[in-house]
């Protein structure tokens, strides 16, 4: 007799070997885990987000001014270009706000779940604590002004897109990081 999952020879009669059975039981425990112990959300800080978009608007204004002064015949085109860039930046700004306000990271007894929006599609990443290699945070000098930062989660995930998770725009990032460390060390 062979294991249905891995094909290993079975010493006793059954469908799964001990390794596969343990793996199935761990997956089942993780799936049934609904006890949320901690949660944090990303924060949309308007001053910080505006500062990221203001650079593009300044470049657009300078380009429009250069076009206007180089030749008066480009006045309409320059103003249309400036209006187009402003509309695009406004749409990107609103999309950032939507994405940030609809993201959260929840910690359970056996796993963490990170939910976020990618181009209006909700994406949910579930990571077992056994797969977490490292959790850290970063806060640039500019982010310190707005009291936000980024949480980094490195994992052993088989999915290459889930090996490094960056959760930015976290208000009071140092406190959140300390709370995460406390909750994970209890397990």
PDB file of N, CA and C in Angstrom, residues 135 176-186:
ATOM      1  N   UNK A 135       9.995  39.345  10.784  1.00  0.00           N
ATOM      2  CA  UNK A 135       9.118  40.512  10.717  1.00  0.00           C
ATOM      3  C   UNK A 135       9.925  41.695  11.221  1.00  0.00           C
ATOM      4  N   UNK A 176       2.909  49.171  16.612  1.00  0.00           N
ATOM      5  CA  UNK A 176       2.314  48.022  15.920  1.00  0.00           C
ATOM      6  C   UNK A 176       3.328  46.882  15.865  1.00  0.00           C
ATOM      7  N   UNK A 177       4.574  47.209  15.542  1.00  0.00           N
ATOM      8  CA  UNK A 177       5.619  46.186  15.468  1.00  0.00           C
ATOM      9  C   UNK A 177       5.827  45.519  16.831  1.00  0.00           C
ATOM     10  N   UNK A 178       5.878  46.311  17.883  1.00  0.00           N
ATOM     11  CA  UNK A 178       6.053  45.752  19.237  1.00  0.00           C
ATOM     12  C   UNK A 178       4.875  44.853  19.617  1.00  0.00           C
ATOM     13  N   UNK A 179       3.663  45.250  19.262  1.00  0.00           N
ATOM     14  CA  UNK A 179       2.477  44.431  19.539  1.00  0.00           C
ATOM     15  C   UNK A 179       2.545  43.108  18.781  1.00  0.00           C
ATOM     16  N   UNK A 180       2.989  43.160  17.532  1.00  0.00           N
ATOM     17  CA  UNK A 180       3.139  41.935  16.735  1.00  0.00           C
ATOM     18  C   UNK A 180       4.155  41.009  17.402  1.00  0.00           C
ATOM     19  N   UNK A 181       5.296  41.561  17.795  1.00  0.00           N
ATOM     20  CA  UNK A 181       6.331  40.741  18.451  1.00  0.00           C
ATOM     21  C   UNK A 181       5.804  40.100  19.736  1.00  0.00           C
ATOM     22  N   UNK A 182       5.076  40.870  20.538  1.00  0.00           N
ATOM     23  CA  UNK A 182       4.513  40.331  21.787  1.00  0.00           C
ATOM     24  C   UNK A 182       3.544  39.177  21.500  1.00  0.00           C
ATOM     25  N   UNK A 183       2.661  39.380  20.548  1.00  0.00           N
ATOM     26  CA  UNK A 183       1.662  38.352  20.233  1.00  0.00           C
ATOM     27  C   UNK A 183       2.286  37.109  19.617  1.00  0.00           C
ATOM     28  N   UNK A 184       3.306  37.273  18.799  1.00  0.00           N
ATOM     29  CA  UNK A 184       3.945  36.105  18.180  1.00  0.00           C
ATOM     30  C   UNK A 184       4.825  35.354  19.163  1.00  0.00           C
ATOM     31  N   UNK A 185       5.403  36.062  20.133  1.00  0.00           N
ATOM     32  CA  UNK A 185       6.263  35.379  21.100  1.00  0.00           C
ATOM     33  C   UNK A 185       5.444  34.583  22.115  1.00  0.00           C
ATOM     34  N   UNK A 186       4.157  34.918  22.273  1.00  0.00           N
ATOM     35  CA  UNK A 186       3.281  34.179  23.184  1.00  0.00           C
ATOM     36  C   UNK A 186       2.960  32.792  22.647  1.00  0.00           C
TER      37      UNK A 186
END
